[in-house]
Coordinates of C-alpha atoms in Angstrom, one line a residue:
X268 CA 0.7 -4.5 34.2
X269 CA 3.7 -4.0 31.9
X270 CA 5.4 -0.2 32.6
X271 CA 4.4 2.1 30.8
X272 CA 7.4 3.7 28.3
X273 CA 8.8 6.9 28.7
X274 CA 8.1 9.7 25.8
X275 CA 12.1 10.1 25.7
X276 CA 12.4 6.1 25.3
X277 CA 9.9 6.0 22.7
X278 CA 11.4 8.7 20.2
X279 CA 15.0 6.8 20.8
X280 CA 13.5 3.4 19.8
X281 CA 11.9 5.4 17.0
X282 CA 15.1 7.1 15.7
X283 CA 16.8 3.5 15.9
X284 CA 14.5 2.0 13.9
X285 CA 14.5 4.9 11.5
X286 CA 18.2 4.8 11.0
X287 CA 18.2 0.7 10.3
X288 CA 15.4 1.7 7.5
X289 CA 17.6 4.6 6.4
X290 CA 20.7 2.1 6.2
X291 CA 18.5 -0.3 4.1
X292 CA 16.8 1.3 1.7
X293 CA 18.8 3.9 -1.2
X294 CA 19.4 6.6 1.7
X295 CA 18.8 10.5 1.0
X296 CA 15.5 10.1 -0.4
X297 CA 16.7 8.8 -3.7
X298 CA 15.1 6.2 -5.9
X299 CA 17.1 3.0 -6.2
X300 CA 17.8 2.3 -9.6
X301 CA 19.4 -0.2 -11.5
X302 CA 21.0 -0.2 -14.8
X303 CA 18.0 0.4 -17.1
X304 CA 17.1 3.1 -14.7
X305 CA 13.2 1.8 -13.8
X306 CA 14.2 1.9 -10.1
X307 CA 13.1 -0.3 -7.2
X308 CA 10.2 0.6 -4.9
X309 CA 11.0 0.6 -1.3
X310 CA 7.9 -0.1 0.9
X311 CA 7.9 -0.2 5.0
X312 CA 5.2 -3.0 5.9
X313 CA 3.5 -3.2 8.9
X314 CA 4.0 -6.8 10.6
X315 CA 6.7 -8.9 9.9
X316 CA 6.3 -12.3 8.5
X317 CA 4.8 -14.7 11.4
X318 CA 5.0 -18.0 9.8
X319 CA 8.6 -17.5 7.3
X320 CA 6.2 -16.4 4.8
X321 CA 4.6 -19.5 4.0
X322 CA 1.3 -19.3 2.0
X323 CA -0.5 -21.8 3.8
X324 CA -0.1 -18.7 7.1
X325 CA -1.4 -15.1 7.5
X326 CA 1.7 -14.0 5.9
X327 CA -0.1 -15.5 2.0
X328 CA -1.2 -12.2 2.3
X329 CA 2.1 -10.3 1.6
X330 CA 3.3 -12.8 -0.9
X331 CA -0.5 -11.2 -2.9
X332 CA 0.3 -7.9 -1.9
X333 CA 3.7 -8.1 -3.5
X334 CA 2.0 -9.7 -6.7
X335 CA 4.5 -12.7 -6.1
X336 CA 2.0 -15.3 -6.0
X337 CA -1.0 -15.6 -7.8
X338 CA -4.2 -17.9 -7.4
X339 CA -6.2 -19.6 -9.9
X340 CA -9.1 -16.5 -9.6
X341 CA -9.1 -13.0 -8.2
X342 CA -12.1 -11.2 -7.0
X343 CA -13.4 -7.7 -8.6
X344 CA -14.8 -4.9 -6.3
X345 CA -18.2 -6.7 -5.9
X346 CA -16.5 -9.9 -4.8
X347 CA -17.2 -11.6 -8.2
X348 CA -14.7 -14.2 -9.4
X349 CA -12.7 -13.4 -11.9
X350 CA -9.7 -15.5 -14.4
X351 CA -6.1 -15.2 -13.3
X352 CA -4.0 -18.5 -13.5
X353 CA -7.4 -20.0 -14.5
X354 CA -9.3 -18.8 -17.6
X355 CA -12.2 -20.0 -16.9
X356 CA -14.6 -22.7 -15.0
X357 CA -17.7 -24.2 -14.8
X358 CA -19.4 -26.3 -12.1
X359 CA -19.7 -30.0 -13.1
X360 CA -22.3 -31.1 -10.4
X361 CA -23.1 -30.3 -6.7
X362 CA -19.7 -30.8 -5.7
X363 CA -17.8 -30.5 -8.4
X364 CA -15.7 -27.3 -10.4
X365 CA -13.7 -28.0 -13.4
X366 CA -11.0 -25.1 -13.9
X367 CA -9.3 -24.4 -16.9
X368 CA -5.3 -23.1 -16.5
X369 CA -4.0 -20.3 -18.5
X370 CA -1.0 -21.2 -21.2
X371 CA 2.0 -20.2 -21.1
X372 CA 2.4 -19.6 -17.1
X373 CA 6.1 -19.7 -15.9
X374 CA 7.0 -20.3 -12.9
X375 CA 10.0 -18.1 -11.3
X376 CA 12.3 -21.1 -11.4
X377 CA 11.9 -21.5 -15.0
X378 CA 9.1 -24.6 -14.7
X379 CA 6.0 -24.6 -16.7
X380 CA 2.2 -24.1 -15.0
X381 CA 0.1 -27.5 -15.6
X382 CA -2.4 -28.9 -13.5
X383 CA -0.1 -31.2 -11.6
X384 CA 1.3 -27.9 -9.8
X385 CA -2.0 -26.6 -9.4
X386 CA -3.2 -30.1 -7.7
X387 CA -0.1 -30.5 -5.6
X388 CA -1.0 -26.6 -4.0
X389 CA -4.2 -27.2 -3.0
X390 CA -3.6 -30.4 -1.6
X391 CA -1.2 -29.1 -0.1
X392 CA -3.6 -26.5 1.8
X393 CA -6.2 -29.1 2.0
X394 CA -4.0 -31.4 4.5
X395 CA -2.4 -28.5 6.2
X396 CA -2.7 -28.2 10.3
X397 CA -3.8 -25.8 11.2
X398 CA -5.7 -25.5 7.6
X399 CA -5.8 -22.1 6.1
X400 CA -8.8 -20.6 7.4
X401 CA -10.6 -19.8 4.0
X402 CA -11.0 -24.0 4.3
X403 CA -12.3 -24.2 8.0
X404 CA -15.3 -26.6 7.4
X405 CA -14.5 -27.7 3.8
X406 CA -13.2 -30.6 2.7
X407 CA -11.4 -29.6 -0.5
X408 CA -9.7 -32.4 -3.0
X409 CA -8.2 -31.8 -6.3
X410 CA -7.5 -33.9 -9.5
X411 CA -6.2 -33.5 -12.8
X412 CA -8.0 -33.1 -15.7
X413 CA -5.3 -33.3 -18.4
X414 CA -2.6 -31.2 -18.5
X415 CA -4.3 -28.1 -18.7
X416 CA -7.9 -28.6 -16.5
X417 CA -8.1 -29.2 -12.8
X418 CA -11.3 -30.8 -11.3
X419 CA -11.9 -29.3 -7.4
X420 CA -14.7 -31.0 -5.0
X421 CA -15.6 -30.2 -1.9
X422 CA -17.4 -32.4 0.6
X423 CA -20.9 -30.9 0.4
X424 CA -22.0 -28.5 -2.4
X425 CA -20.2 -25.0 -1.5
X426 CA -21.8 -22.7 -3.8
X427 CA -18.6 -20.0 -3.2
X428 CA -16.2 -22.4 -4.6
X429 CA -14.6 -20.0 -7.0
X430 CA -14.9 -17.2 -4.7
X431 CA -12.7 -19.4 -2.0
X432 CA -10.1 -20.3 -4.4
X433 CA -9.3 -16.4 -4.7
X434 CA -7.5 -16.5 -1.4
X435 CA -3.8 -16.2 -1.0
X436 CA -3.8 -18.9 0.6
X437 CA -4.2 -21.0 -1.9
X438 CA -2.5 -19.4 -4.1
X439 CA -0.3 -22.0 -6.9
X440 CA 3.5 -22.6 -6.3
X441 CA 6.3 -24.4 -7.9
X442 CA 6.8 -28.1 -6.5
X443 CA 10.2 -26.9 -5.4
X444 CA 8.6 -24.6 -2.9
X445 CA 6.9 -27.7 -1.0
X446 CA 9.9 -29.4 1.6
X447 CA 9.8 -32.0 3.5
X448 CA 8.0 -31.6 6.8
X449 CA 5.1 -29.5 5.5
X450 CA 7.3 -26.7 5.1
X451 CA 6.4 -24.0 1.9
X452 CA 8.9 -21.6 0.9
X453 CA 7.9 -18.8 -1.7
X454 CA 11.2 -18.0 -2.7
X455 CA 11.6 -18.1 -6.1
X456 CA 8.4 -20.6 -6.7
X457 CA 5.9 -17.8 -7.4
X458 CA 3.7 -16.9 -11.2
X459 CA 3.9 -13.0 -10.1
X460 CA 5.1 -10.2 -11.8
X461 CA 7.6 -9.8 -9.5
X462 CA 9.9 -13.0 -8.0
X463 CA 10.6 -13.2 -4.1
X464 CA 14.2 -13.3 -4.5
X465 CA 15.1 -13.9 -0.7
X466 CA 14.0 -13.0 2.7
X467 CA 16.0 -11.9 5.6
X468 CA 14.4 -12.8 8.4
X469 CA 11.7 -11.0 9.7
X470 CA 13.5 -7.6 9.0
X471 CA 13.5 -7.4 5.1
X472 CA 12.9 -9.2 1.8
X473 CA 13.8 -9.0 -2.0
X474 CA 11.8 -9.0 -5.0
X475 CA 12.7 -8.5 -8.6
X476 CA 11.0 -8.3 -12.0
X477 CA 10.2 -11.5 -13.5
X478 CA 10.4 -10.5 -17.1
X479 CA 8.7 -13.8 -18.4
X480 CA 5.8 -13.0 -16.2
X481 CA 2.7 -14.3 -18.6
X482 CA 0.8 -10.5 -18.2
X483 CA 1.8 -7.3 -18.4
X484 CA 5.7 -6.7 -17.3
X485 CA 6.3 -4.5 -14.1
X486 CA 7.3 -1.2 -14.3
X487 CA 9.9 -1.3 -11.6
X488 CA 12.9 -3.1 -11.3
X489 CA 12.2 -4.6 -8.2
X490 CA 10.5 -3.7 -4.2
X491 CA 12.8 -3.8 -1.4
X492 CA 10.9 -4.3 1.6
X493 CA 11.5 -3.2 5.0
X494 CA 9.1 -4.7 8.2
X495 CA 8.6 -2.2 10.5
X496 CA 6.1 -2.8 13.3
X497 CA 7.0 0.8 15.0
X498 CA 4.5 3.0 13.6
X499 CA 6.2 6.5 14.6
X500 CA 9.3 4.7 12.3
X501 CA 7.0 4.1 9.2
X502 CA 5.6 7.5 9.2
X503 CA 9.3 9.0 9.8
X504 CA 10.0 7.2 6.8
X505 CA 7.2 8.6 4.6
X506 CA 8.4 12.2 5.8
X507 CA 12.0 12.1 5.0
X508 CA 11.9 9.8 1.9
X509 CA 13.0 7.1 3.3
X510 CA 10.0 4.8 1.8
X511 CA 8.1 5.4 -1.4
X512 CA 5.3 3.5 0.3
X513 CA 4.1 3.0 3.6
X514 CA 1.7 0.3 5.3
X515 CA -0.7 1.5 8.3
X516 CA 0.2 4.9 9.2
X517 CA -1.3 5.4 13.1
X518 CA -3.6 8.2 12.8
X519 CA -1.4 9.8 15.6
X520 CA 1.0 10.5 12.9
X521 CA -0.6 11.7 10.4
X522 CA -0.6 15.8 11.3
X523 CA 3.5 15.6 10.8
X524 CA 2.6 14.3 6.9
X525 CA 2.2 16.2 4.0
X526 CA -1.4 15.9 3.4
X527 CA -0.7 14.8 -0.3
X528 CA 1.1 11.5 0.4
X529 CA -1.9 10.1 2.9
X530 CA -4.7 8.5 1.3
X531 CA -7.6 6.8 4.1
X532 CA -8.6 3.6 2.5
X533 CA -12.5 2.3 4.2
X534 CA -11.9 -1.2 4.8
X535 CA -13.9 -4.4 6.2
X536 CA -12.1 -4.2 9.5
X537 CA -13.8 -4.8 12.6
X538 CA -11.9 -3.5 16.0
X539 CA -13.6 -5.9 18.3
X540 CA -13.2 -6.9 22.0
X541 CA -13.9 -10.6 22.1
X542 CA -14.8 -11.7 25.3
X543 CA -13.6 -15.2 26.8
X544 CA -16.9 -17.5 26.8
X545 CA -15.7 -20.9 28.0
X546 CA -14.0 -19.9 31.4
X547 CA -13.4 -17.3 33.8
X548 CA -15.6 -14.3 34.5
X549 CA -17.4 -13.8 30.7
X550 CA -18.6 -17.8 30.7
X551 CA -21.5 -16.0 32.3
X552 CA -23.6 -14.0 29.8
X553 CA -24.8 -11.7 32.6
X554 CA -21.2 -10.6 33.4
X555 CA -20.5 -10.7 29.3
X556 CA -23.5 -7.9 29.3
X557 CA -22.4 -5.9 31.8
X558 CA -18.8 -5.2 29.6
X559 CA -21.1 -4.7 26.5
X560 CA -22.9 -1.9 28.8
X561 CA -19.9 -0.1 30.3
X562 CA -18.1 0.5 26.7
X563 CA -18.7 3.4 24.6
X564 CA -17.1 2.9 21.3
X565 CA -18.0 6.6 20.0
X566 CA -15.4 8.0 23.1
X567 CA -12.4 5.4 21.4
X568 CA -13.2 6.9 17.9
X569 CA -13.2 10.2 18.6
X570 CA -10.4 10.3 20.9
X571 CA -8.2 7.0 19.6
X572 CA -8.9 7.6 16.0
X573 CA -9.0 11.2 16.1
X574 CA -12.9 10.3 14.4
X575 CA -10.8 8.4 11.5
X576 CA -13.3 4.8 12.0
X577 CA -16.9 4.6 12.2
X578 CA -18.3 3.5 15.0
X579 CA -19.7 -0.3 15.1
X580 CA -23.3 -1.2 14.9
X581 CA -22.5 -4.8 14.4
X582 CA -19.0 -7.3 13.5
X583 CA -19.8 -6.1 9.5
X584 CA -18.6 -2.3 8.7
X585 CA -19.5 0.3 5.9
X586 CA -17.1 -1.2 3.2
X587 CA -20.3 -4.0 3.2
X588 CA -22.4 -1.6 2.7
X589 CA -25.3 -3.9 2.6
X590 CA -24.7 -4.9 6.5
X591 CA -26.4 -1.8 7.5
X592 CA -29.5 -2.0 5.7
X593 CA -30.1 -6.0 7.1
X594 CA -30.4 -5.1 10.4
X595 CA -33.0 -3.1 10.4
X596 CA -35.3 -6.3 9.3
X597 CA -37.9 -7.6 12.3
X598 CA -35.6 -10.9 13.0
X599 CA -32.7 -9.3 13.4
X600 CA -34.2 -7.4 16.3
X601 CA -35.8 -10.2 17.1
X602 CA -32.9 -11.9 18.3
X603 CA -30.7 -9.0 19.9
X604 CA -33.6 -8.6 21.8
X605 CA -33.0 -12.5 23.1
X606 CA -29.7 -11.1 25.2
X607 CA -29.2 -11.8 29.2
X608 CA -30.1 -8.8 31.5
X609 CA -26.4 -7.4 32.6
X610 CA -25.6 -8.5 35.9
X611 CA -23.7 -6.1 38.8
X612 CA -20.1 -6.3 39.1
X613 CA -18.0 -5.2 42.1
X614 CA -14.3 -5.2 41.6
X615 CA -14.5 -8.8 39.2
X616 CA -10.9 -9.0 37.9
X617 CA -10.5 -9.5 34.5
X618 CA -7.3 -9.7 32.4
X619 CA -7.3 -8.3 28.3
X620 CA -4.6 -8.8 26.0
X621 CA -4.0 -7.0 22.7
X622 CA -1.0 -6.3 20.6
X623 CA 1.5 -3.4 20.2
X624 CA 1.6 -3.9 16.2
X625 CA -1.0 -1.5 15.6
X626 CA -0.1 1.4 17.3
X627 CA -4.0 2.6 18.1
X628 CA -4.8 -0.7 19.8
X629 CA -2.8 -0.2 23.0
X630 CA -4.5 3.3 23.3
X631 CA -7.8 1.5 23.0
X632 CA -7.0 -0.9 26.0
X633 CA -6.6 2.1 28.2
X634 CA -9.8 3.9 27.2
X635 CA -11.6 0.2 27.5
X636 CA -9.6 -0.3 31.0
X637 CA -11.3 3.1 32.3
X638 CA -14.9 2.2 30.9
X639 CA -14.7 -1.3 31.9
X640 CA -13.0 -0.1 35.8
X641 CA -15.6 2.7 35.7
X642 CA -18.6 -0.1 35.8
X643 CA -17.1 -2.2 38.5
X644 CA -14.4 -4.2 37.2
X645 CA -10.9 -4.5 38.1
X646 CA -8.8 -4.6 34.9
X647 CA -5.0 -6.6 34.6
X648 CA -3.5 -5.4 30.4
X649 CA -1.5 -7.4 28.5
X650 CA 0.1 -5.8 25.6
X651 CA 2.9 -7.5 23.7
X652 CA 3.4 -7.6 19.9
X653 CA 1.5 -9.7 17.9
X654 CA 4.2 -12.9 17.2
X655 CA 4.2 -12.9 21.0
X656 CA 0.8 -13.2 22.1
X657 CA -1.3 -14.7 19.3
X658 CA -1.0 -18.2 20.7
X659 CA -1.9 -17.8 24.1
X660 CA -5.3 -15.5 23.1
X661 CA -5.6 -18.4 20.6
X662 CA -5.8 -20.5 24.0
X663 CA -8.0 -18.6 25.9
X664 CA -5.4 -17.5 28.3
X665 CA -7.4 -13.7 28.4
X666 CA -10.5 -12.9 29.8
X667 CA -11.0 -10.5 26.7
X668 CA -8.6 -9.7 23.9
X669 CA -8.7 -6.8 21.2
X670 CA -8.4 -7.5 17.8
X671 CA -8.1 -5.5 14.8
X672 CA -9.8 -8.4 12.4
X673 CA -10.3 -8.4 9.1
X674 CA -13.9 -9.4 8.3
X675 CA -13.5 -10.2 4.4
X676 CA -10.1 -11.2 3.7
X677 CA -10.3 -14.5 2.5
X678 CA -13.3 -14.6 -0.2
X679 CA -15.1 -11.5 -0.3
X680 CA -17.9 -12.9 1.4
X681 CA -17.9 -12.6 5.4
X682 CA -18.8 -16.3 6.0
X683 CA -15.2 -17.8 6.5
X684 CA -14.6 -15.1 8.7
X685 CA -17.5 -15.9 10.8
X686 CA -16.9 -19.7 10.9
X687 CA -13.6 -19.0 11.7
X688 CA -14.1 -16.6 14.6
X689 CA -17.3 -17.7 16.2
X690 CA -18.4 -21.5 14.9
X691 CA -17.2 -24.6 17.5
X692 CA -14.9 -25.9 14.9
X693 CA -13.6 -22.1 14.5
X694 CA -9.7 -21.8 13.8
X695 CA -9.6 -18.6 15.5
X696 CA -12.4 -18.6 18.0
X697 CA -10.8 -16.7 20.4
X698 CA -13.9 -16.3 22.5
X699 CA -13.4 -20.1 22.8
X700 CA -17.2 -20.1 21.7
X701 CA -19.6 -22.7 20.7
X702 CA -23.6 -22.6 20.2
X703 CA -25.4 -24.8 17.9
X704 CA -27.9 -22.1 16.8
X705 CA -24.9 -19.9 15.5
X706 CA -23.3 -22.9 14.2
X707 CA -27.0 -24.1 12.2
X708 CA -27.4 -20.3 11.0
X709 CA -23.9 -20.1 9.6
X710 CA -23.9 -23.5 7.7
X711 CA -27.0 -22.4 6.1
X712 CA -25.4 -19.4 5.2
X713 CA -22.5 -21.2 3.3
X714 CA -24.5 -23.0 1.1
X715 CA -26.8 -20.0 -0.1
X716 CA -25.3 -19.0 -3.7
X717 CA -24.2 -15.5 -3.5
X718 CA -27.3 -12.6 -3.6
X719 CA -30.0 -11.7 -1.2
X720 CA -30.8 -14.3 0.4
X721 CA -27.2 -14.9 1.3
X722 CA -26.6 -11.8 2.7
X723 CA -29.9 -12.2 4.7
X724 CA -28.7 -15.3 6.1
X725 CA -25.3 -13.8 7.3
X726 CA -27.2 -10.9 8.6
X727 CA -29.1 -13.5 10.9
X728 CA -25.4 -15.0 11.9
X729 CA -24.5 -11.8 13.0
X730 CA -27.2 -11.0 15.1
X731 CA -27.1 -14.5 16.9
X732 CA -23.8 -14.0 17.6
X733 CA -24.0 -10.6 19.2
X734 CA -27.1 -11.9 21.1
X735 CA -24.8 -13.9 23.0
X736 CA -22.2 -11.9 23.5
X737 CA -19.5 -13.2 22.2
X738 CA -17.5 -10.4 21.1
X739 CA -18.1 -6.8 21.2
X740 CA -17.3 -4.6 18.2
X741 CA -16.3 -1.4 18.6
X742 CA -15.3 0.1 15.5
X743 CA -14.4 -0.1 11.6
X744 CA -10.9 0.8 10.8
X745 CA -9.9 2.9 7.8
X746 CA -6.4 2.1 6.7
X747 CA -4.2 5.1 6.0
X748 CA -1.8 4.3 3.7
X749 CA 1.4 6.5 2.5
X750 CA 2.8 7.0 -0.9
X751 CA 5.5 9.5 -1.8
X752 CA 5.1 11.9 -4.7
X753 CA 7.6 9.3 -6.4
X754 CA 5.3 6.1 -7.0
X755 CA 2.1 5.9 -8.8
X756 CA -0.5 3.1 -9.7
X757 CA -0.4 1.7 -5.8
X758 CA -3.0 -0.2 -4.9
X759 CA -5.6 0.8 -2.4
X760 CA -7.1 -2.5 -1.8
X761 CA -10.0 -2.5 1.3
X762 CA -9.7 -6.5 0.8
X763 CA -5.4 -6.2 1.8
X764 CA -5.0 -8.3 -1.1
X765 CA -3.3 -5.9 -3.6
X766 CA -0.7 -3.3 -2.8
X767 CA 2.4 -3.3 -5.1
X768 CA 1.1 -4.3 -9.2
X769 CA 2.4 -4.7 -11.9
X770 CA 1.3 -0.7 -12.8
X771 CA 3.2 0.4 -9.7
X772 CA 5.6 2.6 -10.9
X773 CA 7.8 5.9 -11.0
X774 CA 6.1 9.4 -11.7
X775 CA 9.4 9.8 -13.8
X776 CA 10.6 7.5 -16.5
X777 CA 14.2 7.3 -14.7
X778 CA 13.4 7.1 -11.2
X779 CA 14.0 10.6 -10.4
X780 CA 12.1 12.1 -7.8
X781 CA 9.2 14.5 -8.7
X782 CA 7.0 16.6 -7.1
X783 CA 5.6 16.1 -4.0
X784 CA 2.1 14.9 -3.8
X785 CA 2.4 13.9 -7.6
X786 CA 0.8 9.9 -6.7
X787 CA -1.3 8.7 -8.7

């Protein structure tokens, strides 16, 4: 097990980082302004990029959150579809969607929108390896239909079709950003408000106002962005002005802050300890029950979380509020009741891996490593940052692995999550599981159109899927997310789709701080 750090090392890392954030933002806790005075945001992100910011990756979800690339829809707070690049669509037959493109779209290197860029995205996505997880099971093609309509087919009918098109990752670039090789680069190949002007690294990147943007113009000159993965760092930041806005704030921190500039944001995001199925000591259920019997979730929230989560009945949180209400049905008990007995363990070795990018998790290995030892195991951590450990829990080189996971992120709807996590031809099946009632019970989920019966259906996914044990939630996160009394308008997105807008702005016309706590 990796040595624990020393208090002392831990506040000199912090200070380090603190100074490099200090040296690259506007210093002093002023505003950086330009020469209209509208100022540029500076924002301290949790995770640096993984994949050089390329859409088709994880890190789509910045590019959205910076409003530098947009998709053809966006979803409203009921996970509705809504126009953005497209103004409209209608569904042509079973498999078919015929989308209609806004005029007038510029891209940042001065191109026009048509479909052909539109087309040459998603195929783009489509043919991708590993594909973007909102496609895991879909075969997705595109044509054009003139210059202004885009016809999209899946495979089989996929009632969600506009709702999947929402997601970052398919989100509508210039055909300069595609290079040879597969590779996508953002930089200046956006629609946003705001154009990715370059990236440094995994330590920074630029953005500036695109002042041919087809909506509303930003307010700011531009967002300097900062990745910090230290979380004592980000909240030093917040304190001393440092950042206008900060990403992830460990609840640990958040008695040094100003009450004012913290605002908890409830979002579908599952803490879960998935448990390896396919080898090793959890490929038997018995032994996969016996962990699901030695944890108590309510001790990690209280203590970990300083009671800042809610506790997990099931791998869907309170931001789906409806979750709650499906399991009380007759089936759902029906199959929990269908789990193995737990089995006795006396000193089985097992070996968990988690990540030191959000600062709770490593706290939550030790309180699972006493629960888990407690009840007979004998328990080996593994705690690296995220960059550093994704692919091996990816390859089932854990026993177990925590993971703060997003259970909506993609569409709005909990389905791709679901496939992706827990379905044989899962992406990111880091249980390494595979059962053809789950997989039967989530394909007949996908095709319900979205409403009741849909949700009833995911409902009975979920309970099939925690009948067997192949993951173990614990709790659902709330973000807390930090904004100085200098920016208002920032989003507070529970989807992690929307941060910095167009609307994000100064509380003062020239950039100059005002009061404290004055975020709107």
């Amino acid at each position: 097990m990796p040595k624990k750090r020393s208090k002392t090392g831990v506040i000199a890392i912090s200070a380090l980082l603190l100074a490099g954030l200090t040296g690259c933002f506007a210093g002093g806790g002023q505003v950086a302004e330009s020469g209209n005075g509208a100022g540029r945001i500076r924002l301290a992100m949790l995770q640096p990029p993984r994949s050089g910011l390329s859409p088709l990756s994880d890190d789509a979800f910045k590019l959205s959150r910076w409003q530098t690339a947009e998709t053809l829809v966006v979803l409203d707070d009921l996970g509705e579809a809504k126009p953005a690049l497209a103004t409209g669509w209608q569904q042509v037959d079973q498999t078919s969607w015929r989308f209609t493109l806004r005029d007038g779209v510029e891209f940042h290197d001065g191109t026009s929108l048509t479909s052909a860029e539109v087309v040459a995205s998603l195929s783009a996505a489509a043919k991708a390896s590993p594909k973007p997880r909102i496609l895991d099971g879909v075969e997705l093609t595109a044509q054009a239909d003139g210059l202004s309509g885009v016809i999209a087919r899946t495979a089989t009918p996929d009632p969600l079709l506009p709702q999947r098109l929402s997601s970052p990752q398919l989100a509508v670039f210039a055909a300069t950003a595609y290079k040879e090789g597969g590779v996508v680069d953002p930089v200046n190949a956006g629609t946003g408000p705001y154009r990715l002007a370059s990236v440094e690294g995994t330590s920074s990147a630029r953005l500036d106002r695109f002042d041919r943007y087809w909506g509303e113009k930003a307010q700011a000159d531009g967002v300097d962005v900062q990745f910090v993965p230290d979380g004592t760092a980000r909240a030093a930041a917040l304190r001393t002005g440092d950042a206008d806005i900060v990403e992830a704030i460990p609840v640990g921190q958040v008695a040094r802050i100003d009450p004012a500039l913290v605002h908890e944001v409830p979002m579908p995001r599952t803490n879960t300890l998935y448990l390896n199925t396919a080898w090793g000591p959890f490929a038997d259920p018995a032994v996969r029950a016996a962990a699901r019997g030695a944890i108590d979730a309510g001790t990690i929230v209280d203590g970990v979380y300083e009671g800042r989560a809610d506790k997990a009945a099931g791998l869907l949180g309170p931001a789906l509020p409806w979750a709650a209400d499906e399991r009380s049905s007759a089936g759902y008990a029906a199959n929990l009741a269908t789990r193995v007995a737990a089995t006795a363990v006396n000193g089985t070795p097992i070996r968990i891996g988690t990540f030191t990018d959000r600062a709770e998790l490593p706290e939550v290995a030790v309180q699972l490593e006493q629960q888990l030892e407690a009840a007979g195991f004998t328990v080996e951590q593994d705690v690296r940052e995220y960059q550093h450990i994704e692919a091996d829990a990816l390859a089932g080189k854990f026993d177990a692995f925590i993971l703060s996971r997003a259970t909506v992120l993609d569409s709005g709807d909990p389905v791709a999550y679901l496939y992706s996590d827990f379905s044989c031809a899962g992406s990111f099946n880091i249980s390494q599981f595979c059962d053809p009632g789950v997989d039967e019970a989530l394909a007949k989920a996908a095709g319900i159109p979205a409403g009741p019966e849909r949700r009833a259906a995911i409902a009975a996914a979920e309970s099939l899927i925690l009948a067997r044990d192949a993951a173990i939630p614990l709790l659902h996160e709330r973000v807390i997310q930090g904004e100085s009394g200098r920016v208002r308008n920032v989003e507070r997105d529970p989807r992690e789709r929307a941060l910095i807008t167009g609307k994000t702005g100064f509380t003062s016309s020239t950039g100059i701080a005002s009061a404290p706590g004055a975020a709107g």
